[in-house]
Structures are given as C-alpha cells and as structure tokens.
Amino acid sequence: MPSTERPVHADLDLERVRSRVSAYVYGNVLVLAAVVGCAPESVRSGRAVVIVLATMVTTYLAHVVAHRIGESVGRRQEEARLHLRAELRDALPIVTSGVLPALVLLVASLVGSEGTAGAVAQLVAALVPVVRLAGTGSVTARMAAGGPSRSAFWSAVGLAVAGSLIAVVKVLLTH
C-alpha cells in the first residue's frame, strides 16, 4: 500500500516537518505558561520579558540537547552531526513562539503599563500563543492527505484549549 505521507515543502521531508510542528506546539505551550505565570507587577518592571525570553531560550536548548542525545543512538558520528544541524533548525519554532509575546511585554514595560493596561498587555501576550496553537490545525491539515476539513478546524480549537489547560495546570502546580 503506498504511503499517503507527503512533504509539505520540496526541501523538507516528513520527519523534519513533524519535528518542526512538535517544536512549534511545545514552544507555544511553554511560552503561554510563562506569560500566564507572571505576576501583574512583573509586566511593569520588565521581569515578565525576562521570564518569557528565559523560557524560550532554555526550552530551545533543552529540546536540542534532548534530541541530540536521543537521535545519536545507533548513528555514526557524522550522521549524528548532520542530524544536530537539522535539529537546530527544526527547533527554531520554539524561539518564534516567544518573540511576539516578549515584544508585547517589553512595550508594556517601556511605557510603564500598570493596572488595567498591564493586565491587557499580559492578556495580549497570552493570546499570541493561543492563536498560534489554534493555527497549527490548519498547517497540519494542509500536510494531511485529505487537506483541510471540519475535523481539522475542531482539532485546532481542541489544541488551543489543550495548550491553554496545560499552561494553567503548570502555573497552578508551580506557583
């Protein structure tokens, strides 16, 4: 039976696409948790920016290291080195997950947003990864053999809800 798997882009095989989608989801969930976990006063002080950027960078590094170790099992050294270069690129969606929320929080900090303005900035920063998670469904639907569908839409909504719940649980358990 022929495979229904197909690359999304001529330069990317399905393994690379899967790795990037996984990093995208993972990065957005952890950035969302970082934003939601920030105290309101941390928006004004700029600490929220540091928290989001630190989450973004450490998640990227941990992801690359974990994949480096896991993917080196059973590979020759040169093959493992090539895979590491691919993984460094594939994990970049983790970085992109934190850029816009950090910029929103940075602007809020620079203008001295307090009270309601700070809360609105934090809400906007939190909505960015939620919207990105919801958009993941349309991206993965394009990769699927059948293309976009009603189930893909509901999968996108479900992913945004699941990501939000994971972020809330993380905040509740760690704060």
Short mmCIF file of N, CA and C in Angstrom, two decimals:
data_model
loop_
_atom_site.label_atom_id
_atom_site.label_comp_id
_atom_site.label_asym_id
_atom_site.label_seq_id
_atom_site.Cartn_x
_atom_site.Cartn_y
_atom_site.Cartn_z
N MET A 1 0.85 -1.17 0.00
CA MET A 1 0.00 0.00 0.00
C MET A 1 0.89 1.24 0.00
N PRO A 2 0.71 2.15 -0.95
CA PRO A 2 1.54 3.35 -1.00
C PRO A 2 1.27 4.26 0.19
N SER A 3 2.31 4.95 0.62
CA SER A 3 2.19 5.87 1.74
C SER A 3 1.43 7.12 1.32
N THR A 4 0.57 7.60 2.21
CA THR A 4 -0.15 8.86 1.95
C THR A 4 0.63 10.04 2.50
N GLU A 5 1.78 9.76 3.11
CA GLU A 5 2.59 10.83 3.67
C GLU A 5 3.31 11.55 2.53
N ARG A 6 3.29 12.86 2.61
CA ARG A 6 3.94 13.66 1.58
C ARG A 6 4.60 14.86 2.24
N PRO A 7 5.70 15.32 1.68
CA PRO A 7 6.33 16.51 2.25
C PRO A 7 5.51 17.75 1.96
N VAL A 8 5.53 18.70 2.88
CA VAL A 8 4.82 19.96 2.70
C VAL A 8 5.62 20.86 1.77
N HIS A 9 6.88 20.82 1.91
CA HIS A 9 7.77 21.66 1.12
C HIS A 9 8.78 20.74 0.45
N ALA A 10 9.13 21.03 -0.76
CA ALA A 10 10.03 20.15 -1.51
C ALA A 10 11.37 19.94 -0.79
N ASP A 11 11.81 20.92 0.00
CA ASP A 11 13.10 20.80 0.68
C ASP A 11 13.02 20.07 2.02
N LEU A 12 11.82 19.78 2.50
CA LEU A 12 11.66 19.16 3.81
C LEU A 12 11.02 17.79 3.69
N ASP A 13 11.65 16.81 4.35
CA ASP A 13 10.98 15.52 4.39
C ASP A 13 10.00 15.52 5.57
N LEU A 14 9.18 14.51 5.62
CA LEU A 14 8.12 14.46 6.63
C LEU A 14 8.67 14.44 8.06
N GLU A 15 9.82 13.81 8.26
CA GLU A 15 10.42 13.78 9.60
C GLU A 15 10.76 15.20 10.07
N ARG A 16 11.30 16.01 9.18
CA ARG A 16 11.64 17.39 9.52
C ARG A 16 10.38 18.21 9.81
N VAL A 17 9.35 18.01 9.00
CA VAL A 17 8.09 18.73 9.22
C VAL A 17 7.52 18.37 10.58
N ARG A 18 7.49 17.08 10.89
CA ARG A 18 6.96 16.64 12.18
C ARG A 18 7.75 17.24 13.33
N SER A 19 9.06 17.26 13.20
CA SER A 19 9.90 17.82 14.25
C SER A 19 9.61 19.30 14.46
N ARG A 20 9.40 20.03 13.37
CA ARG A 20 9.12 21.47 13.48
C ARG A 20 7.75 21.73 14.07
N VAL A 21 6.76 20.95 13.68
CA VAL A 21 5.42 21.11 14.25
C VAL A 21 5.45 20.81 15.75
N SER A 22 6.16 19.76 16.13
CA SER A 22 6.29 19.40 17.54
C SER A 22 6.94 20.54 18.33
N ALA A 23 8.02 21.11 17.80
CA ALA A 23 8.69 22.22 18.47
C ALA A 23 7.78 23.44 18.56
N TYR A 24 7.00 23.67 17.53
CA TYR A 24 6.07 24.80 17.49
C TYR A 24 5.03 24.68 18.60
N VAL A 25 4.45 23.50 18.72
CA VAL A 25 3.42 23.29 19.75
C VAL A 25 4.06 23.39 21.14
N TYR A 26 5.15 22.70 21.33
CA TYR A 26 5.84 22.69 22.62
C TYR A 26 6.24 24.10 23.04
N GLY A 27 6.83 24.86 22.13
CA GLY A 27 7.25 26.22 22.43
C GLY A 27 6.09 27.12 22.80
N ASN A 28 5.00 27.02 22.05
CA ASN A 28 3.84 27.86 22.34
C ASN A 28 3.22 27.54 23.69
N VAL A 29 3.13 26.26 24.03
CA VAL A 29 2.54 25.88 25.33
C VAL A 29 3.41 26.41 26.47
N LEU A 30 4.72 26.27 26.37
CA LEU A 30 5.58 26.72 27.47
C LEU A 30 5.67 28.24 27.55
N VAL A 31 5.65 28.92 26.42
CA VAL A 31 5.63 30.39 26.46
C VAL A 31 4.31 30.87 27.06
N LEU A 32 3.21 30.24 26.68
CA LEU A 32 1.92 30.59 27.26
C LEU A 32 1.95 30.42 28.77
N ALA A 33 2.50 29.31 29.24
CA ALA A 33 2.60 29.08 30.69
C ALA A 33 3.47 30.15 31.35
N ALA A 34 4.53 30.55 30.69
CA ALA A 34 5.40 31.59 31.25
C ALA A 34 4.66 32.92 31.36
N VAL A 35 3.93 33.29 30.32
CA VAL A 35 3.18 34.56 30.33
C VAL A 35 2.12 34.54 31.42
N VAL A 36 1.34 33.46 31.46
CA VAL A 36 0.25 33.35 32.43
C VAL A 36 0.79 33.32 33.86
N GLY A 37 1.96 32.74 34.03
CA GLY A 37 2.54 32.63 35.37
C GLY A 37 3.18 33.89 35.91
N CYS A 38 3.29 34.91 35.09
CA CYS A 38 3.90 36.17 35.53
C CYS A 38 2.95 36.95 36.44
N ALA A 39 3.50 37.49 37.49
CA ALA A 39 2.71 38.36 38.37
C ALA A 39 2.46 39.67 37.64
N PRO A 40 1.31 40.31 37.90
CA PRO A 40 0.99 41.57 37.20
C PRO A 40 2.08 42.64 37.31
N GLU A 41 2.69 42.75 38.48
CA GLU A 41 3.72 43.78 38.64
C GLU A 41 4.98 43.48 37.81
N SER A 42 5.16 42.22 37.41
CA SER A 42 6.33 41.88 36.60
C SER A 42 6.23 42.43 35.18
N VAL A 43 5.02 42.74 34.73
CA VAL A 43 4.85 43.35 33.41
C VAL A 43 5.46 44.75 33.42
N ARG A 44 5.10 45.55 34.41
CA ARG A 44 5.61 46.92 34.51
C ARG A 44 7.12 46.96 34.73
N SER A 45 7.61 46.06 35.57
CA SER A 45 9.04 46.07 35.90
C SER A 45 9.93 45.51 34.79
N GLY A 46 9.36 44.79 33.85
CA GLY A 46 10.15 44.17 32.79
C GLY A 46 10.56 42.75 33.10
N ARG A 47 10.29 42.31 34.30
CA ARG A 47 10.64 40.93 34.68
C ARG A 47 9.89 39.91 33.81
N ALA A 48 8.67 40.22 33.39
CA ALA A 48 7.90 39.30 32.55
C ALA A 48 8.62 39.05 31.22
N VAL A 49 9.26 40.07 30.68
CA VAL A 49 10.03 39.91 29.44
C VAL A 49 11.16 38.91 29.66
N VAL A 50 11.87 39.08 30.77
CA VAL A 50 12.98 38.18 31.09
C VAL A 50 12.48 36.75 31.26
N ILE A 51 11.35 36.59 31.94
CA ILE A 51 10.79 35.25 32.16
C ILE A 51 10.43 34.59 30.83
N VAL A 52 9.78 35.32 29.94
CA VAL A 52 9.40 34.75 28.64
C VAL A 52 10.64 34.43 27.81
N LEU A 53 11.60 35.34 27.75
CA LEU A 53 12.82 35.08 26.98
C LEU A 53 13.62 33.92 27.56
N ALA A 54 13.73 33.85 28.89
CA ALA A 54 14.44 32.75 29.53
C ALA A 54 13.75 31.42 29.24
N THR A 55 12.43 31.42 29.28
CA THR A 55 11.67 30.20 28.97
C THR A 55 11.93 29.79 27.53
N MET A 56 11.90 30.74 26.63
CA MET A 56 12.10 30.47 25.21
C MET A 56 13.50 29.88 24.96
N VAL A 57 14.52 30.52 25.49
CA VAL A 57 15.90 30.09 25.24
C VAL A 57 16.19 28.74 25.90
N THR A 58 15.81 28.58 27.17
CA THR A 58 16.11 27.32 27.86
C THR A 58 15.31 26.16 27.28
N THR A 59 14.10 26.41 26.83
CA THR A 59 13.31 25.35 26.18
C THR A 59 13.97 24.94 24.87
N TYR A 60 14.42 25.91 24.10
CA TYR A 60 15.12 25.62 22.84
C TYR A 60 16.36 24.77 23.11
N LEU A 61 17.18 25.20 24.06
CA LEU A 61 18.40 24.46 24.36
C LEU A 61 18.11 23.06 24.87
N ALA A 62 17.15 22.92 25.78
CA ALA A 62 16.80 21.60 26.32
C ALA A 62 16.27 20.70 25.21
N HIS A 63 15.46 21.24 24.33
CA HIS A 63 14.90 20.47 23.22
C HIS A 63 16.02 19.95 22.30
N VAL A 64 16.95 20.83 21.95
CA VAL A 64 18.04 20.44 21.06
C VAL A 64 18.93 19.40 21.73
N VAL A 65 19.28 19.61 22.99
CA VAL A 65 20.13 18.65 23.70
C VAL A 65 19.44 17.28 23.80
N ALA A 66 18.17 17.28 24.17
CA ALA A 66 17.44 16.02 24.29
C ALA A 66 17.38 15.28 22.96
N HIS A 67 17.10 16.00 21.89
CA HIS A 67 17.06 15.37 20.57
C HIS A 67 18.44 14.91 20.14
N ARG A 68 19.46 15.67 20.47
CA ARG A 68 20.84 15.29 20.13
C ARG A 68 21.18 13.95 20.76
N ILE A 69 20.86 13.81 22.02
CA ILE A 69 21.17 12.56 22.72
C ILE A 69 20.33 11.42 22.17
N GLY A 70 19.03 11.64 22.07
CA GLY A 70 18.14 10.58 21.60
C GLY A 70 18.42 10.15 20.18
N GLU A 71 18.68 11.10 19.31
CA GLU A 71 18.89 10.78 17.89
C GLU A 71 20.29 10.26 17.60
N SER A 72 21.23 10.40 18.54
CA SER A 72 22.58 9.89 18.29
C SER A 72 22.67 8.38 18.54
N VAL A 73 21.67 7.83 19.20
CA VAL A 73 21.68 6.39 19.48
C VAL A 73 21.64 5.62 18.16
N GLY A 74 22.64 4.78 17.94
CA GLY A 74 22.68 3.95 16.75
C GLY A 74 23.12 4.67 15.49
N ARG A 75 23.61 5.88 15.59
CA ARG A 75 24.07 6.63 14.41
C ARG A 75 25.59 6.78 14.46
N ARG A 76 26.19 6.85 13.28
CA ARG A 76 27.61 7.18 13.20
C ARG A 76 27.79 8.65 13.56
N GLN A 77 29.01 9.01 13.94
CA GLN A 77 29.28 10.37 14.40
C GLN A 77 28.92 11.42 13.35
N GLU A 78 29.28 11.20 12.09
CA GLU A 78 28.97 12.17 11.03
C GLU A 78 27.47 12.29 10.83
N GLU A 79 26.77 11.18 10.87
CA GLU A 79 25.31 11.19 10.71
C GLU A 79 24.66 11.95 11.88
N ALA A 80 25.17 11.73 13.09
CA ALA A 80 24.64 12.43 14.27
C ALA A 80 24.90 13.93 14.16
N ARG A 81 26.06 14.32 13.62
CA ARG A 81 26.39 15.74 13.46
C ARG A 81 25.44 16.40 12.44
N LEU A 82 25.15 15.70 11.35
CA LEU A 82 24.20 16.23 10.36
C LEU A 82 22.81 16.37 10.97
N HIS A 83 22.43 15.38 11.78
CA HIS A 83 21.12 15.44 12.41
C HIS A 83 21.05 16.62 13.39
N LEU A 84 22.14 16.90 14.09
CA LEU A 84 22.16 18.03 15.02
C LEU A 84 21.91 19.34 14.28
N ARG A 85 22.54 19.52 13.13
CA ARG A 85 22.31 20.75 12.36
C ARG A 85 20.84 20.87 11.96
N ALA A 86 20.25 19.76 11.55
CA ALA A 86 18.83 19.78 11.18
C ALA A 86 17.97 20.09 12.40
N GLU A 87 18.33 19.53 13.54
CA GLU A 87 17.55 19.76 14.76
C GLU A 87 17.64 21.20 15.24
N LEU A 88 18.80 21.82 15.08
CA LEU A 88 18.93 23.24 15.44
C LEU A 88 17.94 24.08 14.63
N ARG A 89 17.77 23.75 13.36
CA ARG A 89 16.78 24.46 12.52
C ARG A 89 15.36 24.06 12.90
N ASP A 90 15.14 22.76 13.11
CA ASP A 90 13.79 22.28 13.39
C ASP A 90 13.24 22.82 14.71
N ALA A 91 14.12 23.16 15.64
CA ALA A 91 13.69 23.66 16.95
C ALA A 91 13.44 25.17 16.95
N LEU A 92 13.74 25.85 15.86
CA LEU A 92 13.53 27.31 15.80
C LEU A 92 12.10 27.75 16.07
N PRO A 93 11.07 26.95 15.76
CA PRO A 93 9.72 27.38 16.13
C PRO A 93 9.54 27.62 17.63
N ILE A 94 10.38 27.00 18.45
CA ILE A 94 10.33 27.29 19.89
C ILE A 94 10.70 28.75 20.12
N VAL A 95 11.72 29.21 19.41
CA VAL A 95 12.16 30.60 19.54
C VAL A 95 11.08 31.55 19.01
N THR A 96 10.52 31.23 17.86
CA THR A 96 9.50 32.13 17.30
C THR A 96 8.27 32.20 18.19
N SER A 97 8.04 31.18 19.00
CA SER A 97 6.89 31.18 19.90
C SER A 97 6.97 32.28 20.95
N GLY A 98 8.18 32.65 21.33
CA GLY A 98 8.34 33.63 22.40
C GLY A 98 8.59 35.06 21.96
N VAL A 99 8.90 35.26 20.70
CA VAL A 99 9.31 36.60 20.25
C VAL A 99 8.18 37.63 20.39
N LEU A 100 7.03 37.38 19.82
CA LEU A 100 5.95 38.36 19.86
C LEU A 100 5.42 38.60 21.28
N PRO A 101 5.18 37.54 22.09
CA PRO A 101 4.77 37.81 23.47
C PRO A 101 5.81 38.64 24.24
N ALA A 102 7.10 38.37 24.01
CA ALA A 102 8.14 39.15 24.69
C ALA A 102 8.12 40.60 24.23
N LEU A 103 7.89 40.83 22.94
CA LEU A 103 7.81 42.21 22.43
C LEU A 103 6.62 42.95 23.02
N VAL A 104 5.48 42.28 23.11
CA VAL A 104 4.29 42.90 23.72
C VAL A 104 4.59 43.31 25.16
N LEU A 105 5.20 42.40 25.90
CA LEU A 105 5.53 42.68 27.30
C LEU A 105 6.61 43.75 27.43
N LEU A 106 7.55 43.77 26.49
CA LEU A 106 8.60 44.79 26.50
C LEU A 106 8.01 46.19 26.29
N VAL A 107 7.14 46.32 25.32
CA VAL A 107 6.49 47.61 25.06
C VAL A 107 5.70 48.05 26.30
N ALA A 108 4.97 47.11 26.90
CA ALA A 108 4.20 47.44 28.11
C ALA A 108 5.12 47.92 29.22
N SER A 109 6.27 47.28 29.35
CA SER A 109 7.23 47.68 30.38
C SER A 109 7.83 49.05 30.08
N LEU A 110 8.17 49.29 28.84
CA LEU A 110 8.80 50.57 28.46
C LEU A 110 7.86 51.76 28.64
N VAL A 111 6.57 51.54 28.41
CA VAL A 111 5.62 52.64 28.60
C VAL A 111 5.08 52.69 30.02
N GLY A 112 5.56 51.77 30.86
CA GLY A 112 5.18 51.78 32.27
C GLY A 112 3.75 51.36 32.53
N SER A 113 3.27 50.40 31.77
CA SER A 113 1.88 49.94 31.93
C SER A 113 1.65 49.38 33.32
N GLU A 114 0.64 49.93 33.98
CA GLU A 114 0.25 49.46 35.31
C GLU A 114 -1.23 49.13 35.30
N GLY A 115 -1.67 48.41 36.31
CA GLY A 115 -3.10 48.13 36.47
C GLY A 115 -3.71 47.49 35.25
N THR A 116 -4.78 48.11 34.76
CA THR A 116 -5.52 47.55 33.63
C THR A 116 -4.67 47.46 32.38
N ALA A 117 -3.87 48.47 32.10
CA ALA A 117 -3.02 48.46 30.90
C ALA A 117 -2.02 47.30 30.94
N GLY A 118 -1.45 47.05 32.10
CA GLY A 118 -0.53 45.92 32.26
C GLY A 118 -1.24 44.59 32.08
N ALA A 119 -2.44 44.51 32.64
CA ALA A 119 -3.23 43.27 32.51
C ALA A 119 -3.62 43.02 31.05
N VAL A 120 -3.96 44.09 30.33
CA VAL A 120 -4.30 43.95 28.91
C VAL A 120 -3.08 43.49 28.12
N ALA A 121 -1.92 44.06 28.42
CA ALA A 121 -0.70 43.65 27.74
C ALA A 121 -0.40 42.18 28.00
N GLN A 122 -0.59 41.75 29.24
CA GLN A 122 -0.35 40.35 29.58
C GLN A 122 -1.36 39.46 28.87
N LEU A 123 -2.60 39.89 28.78
CA LEU A 123 -3.62 39.12 28.07
C LEU A 123 -3.28 39.00 26.59
N VAL A 124 -2.87 40.10 25.98
CA VAL A 124 -2.48 40.07 24.56
C VAL A 124 -1.29 39.13 24.36
N ALA A 125 -0.30 39.23 25.26
CA ALA A 125 0.87 38.35 25.18
C ALA A 125 0.48 36.88 25.33
N ALA A 126 -0.53 36.60 26.14
CA ALA A 126 -1.01 35.22 26.32
C ALA A 126 -1.83 34.75 25.13
N LEU A 127 -2.55 35.66 24.50
CA LEU A 127 -3.37 35.27 23.35
C LEU A 127 -2.52 34.90 22.13
N VAL A 128 -1.33 35.45 22.03
CA VAL A 128 -0.47 35.15 20.88
C VAL A 128 -0.21 33.65 20.76
N PRO A 129 0.29 32.97 21.80
CA PRO A 129 0.50 31.53 21.63
C PRO A 129 -0.80 30.74 21.50
N VAL A 130 -1.89 31.22 22.09
CA VAL A 130 -3.17 30.52 21.93
C VAL A 130 -3.60 30.56 20.46
N VAL A 131 -3.49 31.73 19.85
CA VAL A 131 -3.85 31.86 18.43
C VAL A 131 -2.91 31.02 17.56
N ARG A 132 -1.63 31.03 17.91
CA ARG A 132 -0.67 30.21 17.15
C ARG A 132 -1.01 28.73 17.28
N LEU A 133 -1.40 28.29 18.48
CA LEU A 133 -1.79 26.89 18.65
C LEU A 133 -3.02 26.56 17.81
N ALA A 134 -3.98 27.46 17.82
CA ALA A 134 -5.19 27.24 17.02
C ALA A 134 -4.84 27.17 15.53
N GLY A 135 -3.88 27.94 15.11
CA GLY A 135 -3.46 27.93 13.71
C GLY A 135 -2.71 26.67 13.31
N THR A 136 -2.21 25.94 14.29
CA THR A 136 -1.48 24.71 14.00
C THR A 136 -2.37 23.71 13.26
N GLY A 137 -3.64 23.70 13.59
CA GLY A 137 -4.56 22.78 12.93
C GLY A 137 -4.62 22.99 11.43
N SER A 138 -4.62 24.24 11.00
CA SER A 138 -4.68 24.49 9.56
C SER A 138 -3.38 24.09 8.87
N VAL A 139 -2.27 24.27 9.56
CA VAL A 139 -0.98 23.88 9.00
C VAL A 139 -0.91 22.36 8.85
N THR A 140 -1.28 21.64 9.89
CA THR A 140 -1.23 20.18 9.82
C THR A 140 -2.27 19.63 8.86
N ALA A 141 -3.39 20.31 8.71
CA ALA A 141 -4.41 19.86 7.76
C ALA A 141 -3.89 19.95 6.33
N ARG A 142 -3.09 20.97 6.04
CA ARG A 142 -2.51 21.09 4.70
C ARG A 142 -1.55 19.94 4.42
N MET A 143 -0.92 19.41 5.49
CA MET A 143 0.02 18.31 5.31
C MET A 143 -0.70 16.98 5.12
N ALA A 144 -1.90 16.89 5.65
CA ALA A 144 -2.63 15.62 5.59
C ALA A 144 -3.10 15.35 4.17
N ALA A 145 -3.26 14.08 3.87
CA ALA A 145 -3.63 13.66 2.52
C ALA A 145 -4.96 14.26 2.09
N GLY A 146 -5.91 14.40 3.00
CA GLY A 146 -7.24 14.89 2.65
C GLY A 146 -7.37 16.39 2.61
N GLY A 147 -6.38 17.12 3.09
CA GLY A 147 -6.47 18.58 3.12
C GLY A 147 -7.34 19.07 4.25
N PRO A 148 -7.66 20.37 4.26
CA PRO A 148 -8.46 20.96 5.33
C PRO A 148 -9.85 20.32 5.43
N SER A 149 -10.35 20.25 6.65
CA SER A 149 -11.67 19.66 6.87
C SER A 149 -12.28 20.25 8.13
N ARG A 150 -13.54 19.91 8.36
CA ARG A 150 -14.22 20.36 9.58
C ARG A 150 -13.52 19.77 10.81
N SER A 151 -13.08 18.53 10.71
CA SER A 151 -12.39 17.92 11.85
C SER A 151 -11.06 18.62 12.13
N ALA A 152 -10.40 19.11 11.08
CA ALA A 152 -9.16 19.86 11.28
C ALA A 152 -9.43 21.15 12.05
N PHE A 153 -10.55 21.80 11.74
CA PHE A 153 -10.93 23.02 12.46
C PHE A 153 -11.12 22.71 13.94
N TRP A 154 -11.88 21.66 14.23
CA TRP A 154 -12.14 21.32 15.63
C TRP A 154 -10.88 20.81 16.32
N SER A 155 -9.99 20.19 15.56
CA SER A 155 -8.70 19.79 16.14
C SER A 155 -7.90 21.02 16.54
N ALA A 156 -7.96 22.06 15.71
CA ALA A 156 -7.26 23.31 16.02
C ALA A 156 -7.81 23.95 17.28
N VAL A 157 -9.12 23.98 17.39
CA VAL A 157 -9.76 24.53 18.59
C VAL A 157 -9.35 23.69 19.81
N GLY A 158 -9.40 22.38 19.65
CA GLY A 158 -9.01 21.48 20.74
C GLY A 158 -7.57 21.66 21.16
N LEU A 159 -6.68 21.87 20.19
CA LEU A 159 -5.27 22.09 20.51
C LEU A 159 -5.08 23.39 21.29
N ALA A 160 -5.77 24.43 20.89
CA ALA A 160 -5.68 25.71 21.61
C ALA A 160 -6.19 25.56 23.04
N VAL A 161 -7.29 24.84 23.21
CA VAL A 161 -7.85 24.61 24.55
C VAL A 161 -6.90 23.74 25.37
N ALA A 162 -6.40 22.65 24.77
CA ALA A 162 -5.49 21.75 25.49
C ALA A 162 -4.21 22.50 25.89
N GLY A 163 -3.66 23.28 24.98
CA GLY A 163 -2.46 24.05 25.31
C GLY A 163 -2.71 25.03 26.44
N SER A 164 -3.86 25.67 26.42
CA SER A 164 -4.22 26.61 27.49
C SER A 164 -4.37 25.89 28.82
N LEU A 165 -5.00 24.73 28.81
CA LEU A 165 -5.17 23.95 30.05
C LEU A 165 -3.82 23.49 30.59
N ILE A 166 -2.94 23.04 29.71
CA ILE A 166 -1.61 22.61 30.15
C ILE A 166 -0.88 23.78 30.80
N ALA A 167 -0.98 24.96 30.20
CA ALA A 167 -0.32 26.14 30.76
C ALA A 167 -0.89 26.49 32.13
N VAL A 168 -2.21 26.43 32.27
CA VAL A 168 -2.85 26.73 33.56
C VAL A 168 -2.43 25.72 34.62
N VAL A 169 -2.42 24.43 34.26
CA VAL A 169 -2.00 23.39 35.22
C VAL A 169 -0.55 23.63 35.65
N LYS A 170 0.32 23.97 34.69
CA LYS A 170 1.71 24.24 35.04
C LYS A 170 1.81 25.39 36.03
N VAL A 171 1.06 26.45 35.78
CA VAL A 171 1.09 27.61 36.68
C VAL A 171 0.56 27.22 38.06
N LEU A 172 -0.54 26.49 38.09
CA LEU A 172 -1.12 26.09 39.38
C LEU A 172 -0.18 25.20 40.18
N LEU A 173 0.55 24.33 39.50
CA LEU A 173 1.44 23.40 40.20
C LEU A 173 2.77 24.03 40.59
N THR A 174 3.16 25.10 39.92
CA THR A 174 4.49 25.66 40.18
C THR A 174 4.47 27.01 40.89
N HIS A 175 3.31 27.58 41.13
CA HIS A 175 3.27 28.90 41.79
C HIS A 175 2.50 28.82 43.08
#
